[in-house]
PDB file of C-alpha atoms in Angstrom:
ATOM      1  CA  UNK A   1     172.063 227.313 180.895  1.00  0.00           C
ATOM      2  CA  UNK A   2     172.972 229.931 178.274  1.00  0.00           C
ATOM      3  CA  UNK A   3     172.750 233.231 180.163  1.00  0.00           C
ATOM      4  CA  UNK A   4     176.479 233.988 179.719  1.00  0.00           C
ATOM      5  CA  UNK A   5     176.527 233.404 175.966  1.00  0.00           C
ATOM      6  CA  UNK A   6     175.436 235.598 173.070  1.00  0.00           C
ATOM      7  CA  UNK A   7     172.847 234.220 170.684  1.00  0.00           C
ATOM      8  CA  UNK A   8     175.589 233.887 168.040  1.00  0.00           C
ATOM      9  CA  UNK A   9     177.703 231.781 170.425  1.00  0.00           C
ATOM     10  CA  UNK A  10     174.730 229.579 171.270  1.00  0.00           C
ATOM     11  CA  UNK A  11     173.925 229.117 167.582  1.00  0.00           C
ATOM     12  CA  UNK A  12     177.547 228.235 166.770  1.00  0.00           C
ATOM     13  CA  UNK A  13     177.650 225.744 169.640  1.00  0.00           C
ATOM     14  CA  UNK A  14     174.350 224.186 168.560  1.00  0.00           C
ATOM     15  CA  UNK A  15     175.470 223.868 164.921  1.00  0.00           C
ATOM     16  CA  UNK A  16     178.769 222.301 165.942  1.00  0.00           C
ATOM     17  CA  UNK A  17     177.152 220.030 168.516  1.00  0.00           C
ATOM     18  CA  UNK A  18     174.691 218.747 165.906  1.00  0.00           C
ATOM     19  CA  UNK A  19     177.581 217.664 163.672  1.00  0.00           C
ATOM     20  CA  UNK A  20     178.482 215.083 166.319  1.00  0.00           C
ATOM     21  CA  UNK A  21     174.946 213.637 166.549  1.00  0.00           C
ATOM     22  CA  UNK A  22     175.552 210.241 164.932  1.00  0.00           C
ATOM     23  CA  UNK A  23     172.154 208.755 165.819  1.00  0.00           C
ATOM     24  CA  UNK A  24     169.788 211.596 164.979  1.00  0.00           C
ATOM     25  CA  UNK A  25     168.601 211.893 168.590  1.00  0.00           C
ATOM     26  CA  UNK A  26     169.927 215.449 169.139  1.00  0.00           C
ATOM     27  CA  UNK A  27     172.604 214.060 171.454  1.00  0.00           C
ATOM     28  CA  UNK A  28     176.263 213.145 171.248  1.00  0.00           C
ATOM     29  CA  UNK A  29     178.234 210.511 173.101  1.00  0.00           C
ATOM     30  CA  UNK A  30     180.006 211.707 176.248  1.00  0.00           C
ATOM     31  CA  UNK A  31     183.272 210.437 174.737  1.00  0.00           C
ATOM     32  CA  UNK A  32     182.865 213.055 171.974  1.00  0.00           C
ATOM     33  CA  UNK A  33     182.632 216.078 174.290  1.00  0.00           C
ATOM     34  CA  UNK A  34     186.346 216.799 173.878  1.00  0.00           C
ATOM     35  CA  UNK A  35     185.999 216.661 170.083  1.00  0.00           C
ATOM     36  CA  UNK A  36     183.048 219.064 170.184  1.00  0.00           C
ATOM     37  CA  UNK A  37     184.987 221.457 172.437  1.00  0.00           C
ATOM     38  CA  UNK A  38     187.977 221.350 170.088  1.00  0.00           C
ATOM     39  CA  UNK A  39     185.713 221.954 167.095  1.00  0.00           C
ATOM     40  CA  UNK A  40     184.580 225.093 168.947  1.00  0.00           C
ATOM     41  CA  UNK A  41     188.202 226.320 169.060  1.00  0.00           C
ATOM     42  CA  UNK A  42     188.896 225.362 172.663  1.00  0.00           C
ATOM     43  CA  UNK A  43     192.014 223.436 173.612  1.00  0.00           C
ATOM     44  CA  UNK A  44     191.004 221.452 176.714  1.00  0.00           C
ATOM     45  CA  UNK A  45     193.297 218.934 178.359  1.00  0.00           C
ATOM     46  CA  UNK A  46     192.057 215.414 179.033  1.00  0.00           C
ATOM     47  CA  UNK A  47     191.731 216.335 182.719  1.00  0.00           C
ATOM     48  CA  UNK A  48     189.547 219.339 181.838  1.00  0.00           C
ATOM     49  CA  UNK A  49     187.332 217.130 179.688  1.00  0.00           C
ATOM     50  CA  UNK A  50     186.979 214.623 182.523  1.00  0.00           C
ATOM     51  CA  UNK A  51     186.086 217.414 184.952  1.00  0.00           C
ATOM     52  CA  UNK A  52     183.446 219.005 182.733  1.00  0.00           C
ATOM     53  CA  UNK A  53     181.890 215.619 181.940  1.00  0.00           C
ATOM     54  CA  UNK A  54     181.449 214.966 185.646  1.00  0.00           C
ATOM     55  CA  UNK A  55     182.342 211.267 185.460  1.00  0.00           C
ATOM     56  CA  UNK A  56     179.687 210.367 182.912  1.00  0.00           C
ATOM     57  CA  UNK A  57     180.074 206.998 181.209  1.00  0.00           C
ATOM     58  CA  UNK A  58     181.707 207.489 177.805  1.00  0.00           C
ATOM     59  CA  UNK A  59     178.746 205.847 176.063  1.00  0.00           C
ATOM     60  CA  UNK A  60     176.219 208.065 177.839  1.00  0.00           C
ATOM     61  CA  UNK A  61     174.347 210.393 175.472  1.00  0.00           C
ATOM     62  CA  UNK A  62     174.602 214.144 176.164  1.00  0.00           C
ATOM     63  CA  UNK A  63     171.927 216.640 175.138  1.00  0.00           C
ATOM     64  CA  UNK A  64     172.772 220.148 173.952  1.00  0.00           C
ATOM     65  CA  UNK A  65     171.294 221.534 177.174  1.00  0.00           C
ATOM     66  CA  UNK A  66     173.694 219.332 179.167  1.00  0.00           C
ATOM     67  CA  UNK A  67     176.594 220.304 176.901  1.00  0.00           C
ATOM     68  CA  UNK A  68     176.365 224.094 177.275  1.00  0.00           C
ATOM     69  CA  UNK A  69     177.432 224.185 180.956  1.00  0.00           C
ATOM     70  CA  UNK A  70     180.316 221.856 179.997  1.00  0.00           C
ATOM     71  CA  UNK A  71     181.287 224.286 177.250  1.00  0.00           C
ATOM     72  CA  UNK A  72     181.146 227.178 179.702  1.00  0.00           C
ATOM     73  CA  UNK A  73     183.323 225.340 182.224  1.00  0.00           C
ATOM     74  CA  UNK A  74     185.883 224.374 179.564  1.00  0.00           C
ATOM     75  CA  UNK A  75     185.901 227.914 178.172  1.00  0.00           C
ATOM     76  CA  UNK A  76     186.703 229.315 181.633  1.00  0.00           C
ATOM     77  CA  UNK A  77     189.286 226.615 182.390  1.00  0.00           C
ATOM     78  CA  UNK A  78     192.814 227.782 183.151  1.00  0.00           C
ATOM     79  CA  UNK A  79     194.271 224.516 181.778  1.00  0.00           C
ATOM     80  CA  UNK A  80     194.157 225.514 178.113  1.00  0.00           C
ATOM     81  CA  UNK A  81     197.509 227.246 177.772  1.00  0.00           C
ATOM     82  CA  UNK A  82     198.357 230.011 175.340  1.00  0.00           C
ATOM     83  CA  UNK A  83     200.704 230.129 172.384  1.00  0.00           C
ATOM     84  CA  UNK A  84     203.255 231.946 174.542  1.00  0.00           C
ATOM     85  CA  UNK A  85     203.022 229.224 177.209  1.00  0.00           C
ATOM     86  CA  UNK A  86     203.841 226.519 174.663  1.00  0.00           C
ATOM     87  CA  UNK A  87     206.614 228.542 173.022  1.00  0.00           C
ATOM     88  CA  UNK A  88     208.215 229.199 176.398  1.00  0.00           C
ATOM     89  CA  UNK A  89     208.107 225.475 177.207  1.00  0.00           C
ATOM     90  CA  UNK A  90     209.661 224.506 173.874  1.00  0.00           C
ATOM     91  CA  UNK A  91     212.457 227.091 174.153  1.00  0.00           C
ATOM     92  CA  UNK A  92     214.080 224.740 176.664  1.00  0.00           C
ATOM     93  CA  UNK A  93     214.864 222.423 173.738  1.00  0.00           C
ATOM     94  CA  UNK A  94     216.156 225.220 171.460  1.00  0.00           C
ATOM     95  CA  UNK A  95     219.859 224.647 172.147  1.00  0.00           C
ATOM     96  CA  UNK A  96     221.097 227.051 169.439  1.00  0.00           C
ATOM     97  CA  UNK A  97     218.475 229.705 170.250  1.00  0.00           C
ATOM     98  CA  UNK A  98     217.426 229.872 166.594  1.00  0.00           C
ATOM     99  CA  UNK A  99     213.726 229.008 166.856  1.00  0.00           C
ATOM    100  CA  UNK A 100     214.247 225.358 165.917  1.00  0.00           C
ATOM    101  CA  UNK A 101     214.293 222.150 167.899  1.00  0.00           C
ATOM    102  CA  UNK A 102     215.254 218.621 166.987  1.00  0.00           C
ATOM    103  CA  UNK A 103     212.293 216.666 165.654  1.00  0.00           C
ATOM    104  CA  UNK A 104     213.656 213.568 167.431  1.00  0.00           C
ATOM    105  CA  UNK A 105     213.561 215.420 170.740  1.00  0.00           C
ATOM    106  CA  UNK A 106     210.065 216.739 170.041  1.00  0.00           C
ATOM    107  CA  UNK A 107     208.900 213.211 169.141  1.00  0.00           C
ATOM    108  CA  UNK A 108     210.313 211.944 172.427  1.00  0.00           C
ATOM    109  CA  UNK A 109     208.512 214.639 174.415  1.00  0.00           C
ATOM    110  CA  UNK A 110     205.198 214.051 172.629  1.00  0.00           C
ATOM    111  CA  UNK A 111     205.292 210.270 173.080  1.00  0.00           C
ATOM    112  CA  UNK A 112     206.658 210.103 176.629  1.00  0.00           C
ATOM    113  CA  UNK A 113     205.606 213.150 178.656  1.00  0.00           C
ATOM    114  CA  UNK A 114     202.261 214.583 179.752  1.00  0.00           C
ATOM    115  CA  UNK A 115     199.303 213.477 177.681  1.00  0.00           C
ATOM    116  CA  UNK A 116     201.206 210.972 175.540  1.00  0.00           C
ATOM    117  CA  UNK A 117     200.577 210.745 171.815  1.00  0.00           C
ATOM    118  CA  UNK A 118     200.930 207.613 169.711  1.00  0.00           C
ATOM    119  CA  UNK A 119     203.628 207.397 167.024  1.00  0.00           C
ATOM    120  CA  UNK A 120     200.938 207.834 164.351  1.00  0.00           C
ATOM    121  CA  UNK A 121     199.562 210.940 166.077  1.00  0.00           C
ATOM    122  CA  UNK A 122     203.059 212.426 166.286  1.00  0.00           C
ATOM    123  CA  UNK A 123     203.675 211.694 162.594  1.00  0.00           C
ATOM    124  CA  UNK A 124     200.441 213.473 161.711  1.00  0.00           C
ATOM    125  CA  UNK A 125     201.319 216.445 163.947  1.00  0.00           C
ATOM    126  CA  UNK A 126     204.796 216.888 162.492  1.00  0.00           C
ATOM    127  CA  UNK A 127     203.903 216.264 158.838  1.00  0.00           C
ATOM    128  CA  UNK A 128     205.330 219.066 156.725  1.00  0.00           C
ATOM    129  CA  UNK A 129     207.230 220.740 159.568  1.00  0.00           C
ATOM    130  CA  UNK A 130     210.528 218.844 159.572  1.00  0.00           C
ATOM    131  CA  UNK A 131     213.342 220.356 157.530  1.00  0.00           C
ATOM    132  CA  UNK A 132     216.153 218.448 155.798  1.00  0.00           C
ATOM    133  CA  UNK A 133     218.280 218.691 158.958  1.00  0.00           C
ATOM    134  CA  UNK A 134     215.618 217.012 161.094  1.00  0.00           C
ATOM    135  CA  UNK A 135     214.589 220.209 162.873  1.00  0.00           C
ATOM    136  CA  UNK A 136     211.198 221.837 163.450  1.00  0.00           C
ATOM    137  CA  UNK A 137     210.501 225.578 163.640  1.00  0.00           C
ATOM    138  CA  UNK A 138     208.518 225.262 166.851  1.00  0.00           C
ATOM    139  CA  UNK A 139     206.724 228.621 166.610  1.00  0.00           C
ATOM    140  CA  UNK A 140     205.244 227.776 163.198  1.00  0.00           C
ATOM    141  CA  UNK A 141     204.420 224.285 164.423  1.00  0.00           C
ATOM    142  CA  UNK A 142     202.647 225.562 167.561  1.00  0.00           C
ATOM    143  CA  UNK A 143     200.643 228.073 165.566  1.00  0.00           C
ATOM    144  CA  UNK A 144     199.557 225.347 163.184  1.00  0.00           C
ATOM    145  CA  UNK A 145     198.631 222.956 165.993  1.00  0.00           C
ATOM    146  CA  UNK A 146     196.667 225.632 167.817  1.00  0.00           C
ATOM    147  CA  UNK A 147     195.142 226.778 164.493  1.00  0.00           C
ATOM    148  CA  UNK A 148     195.603 230.420 165.291  1.00  0.00           C
ATOM    149  CA  UNK A 149     194.151 232.567 162.503  1.00  0.00           C
ATOM    150  CA  UNK A 150     196.558 235.423 163.225  1.00  0.00           C
ATOM    151  CA  UNK A 151     200.293 234.865 163.584  1.00  0.00           C
ATOM    152  CA  UNK A 152     200.725 238.087 165.559  1.00  0.00           C
ATOM    153  CA  UNK A 153     201.522 237.628 169.244  1.00  0.00           C
TER     154      UNK A 153
END
């Protein structure tokens, strides 16, 4: 189960996992696996979460021992994307090549393409990043969304 992880990693996973135990049974709901993975600084897609959960019912309870292989699979997943991947994708919308994109265009992309976000989710994501001209500095925005501690590339 935990042979590929240091004791510190296991302890961090256990502490984080326990925060999602809402019933006091040392388990979390399968529908919370993605939240636990994100709390552990992973950025899994919905498809990755579905794969690592192995088709479990969303109300099924997951033990920590069942979670660790899921964590390992998500950690090794190629679907996560890097800051550079996201910046490269957003450069397509940077018409003036100045590091900014239209917030209206970004809203459209976030609500209509890929893993679609709701209007409320988009508002929360963009809060504080739109300038007076209705543009977003997409590098700063991506770094915030990905919660990178170091802004160096």
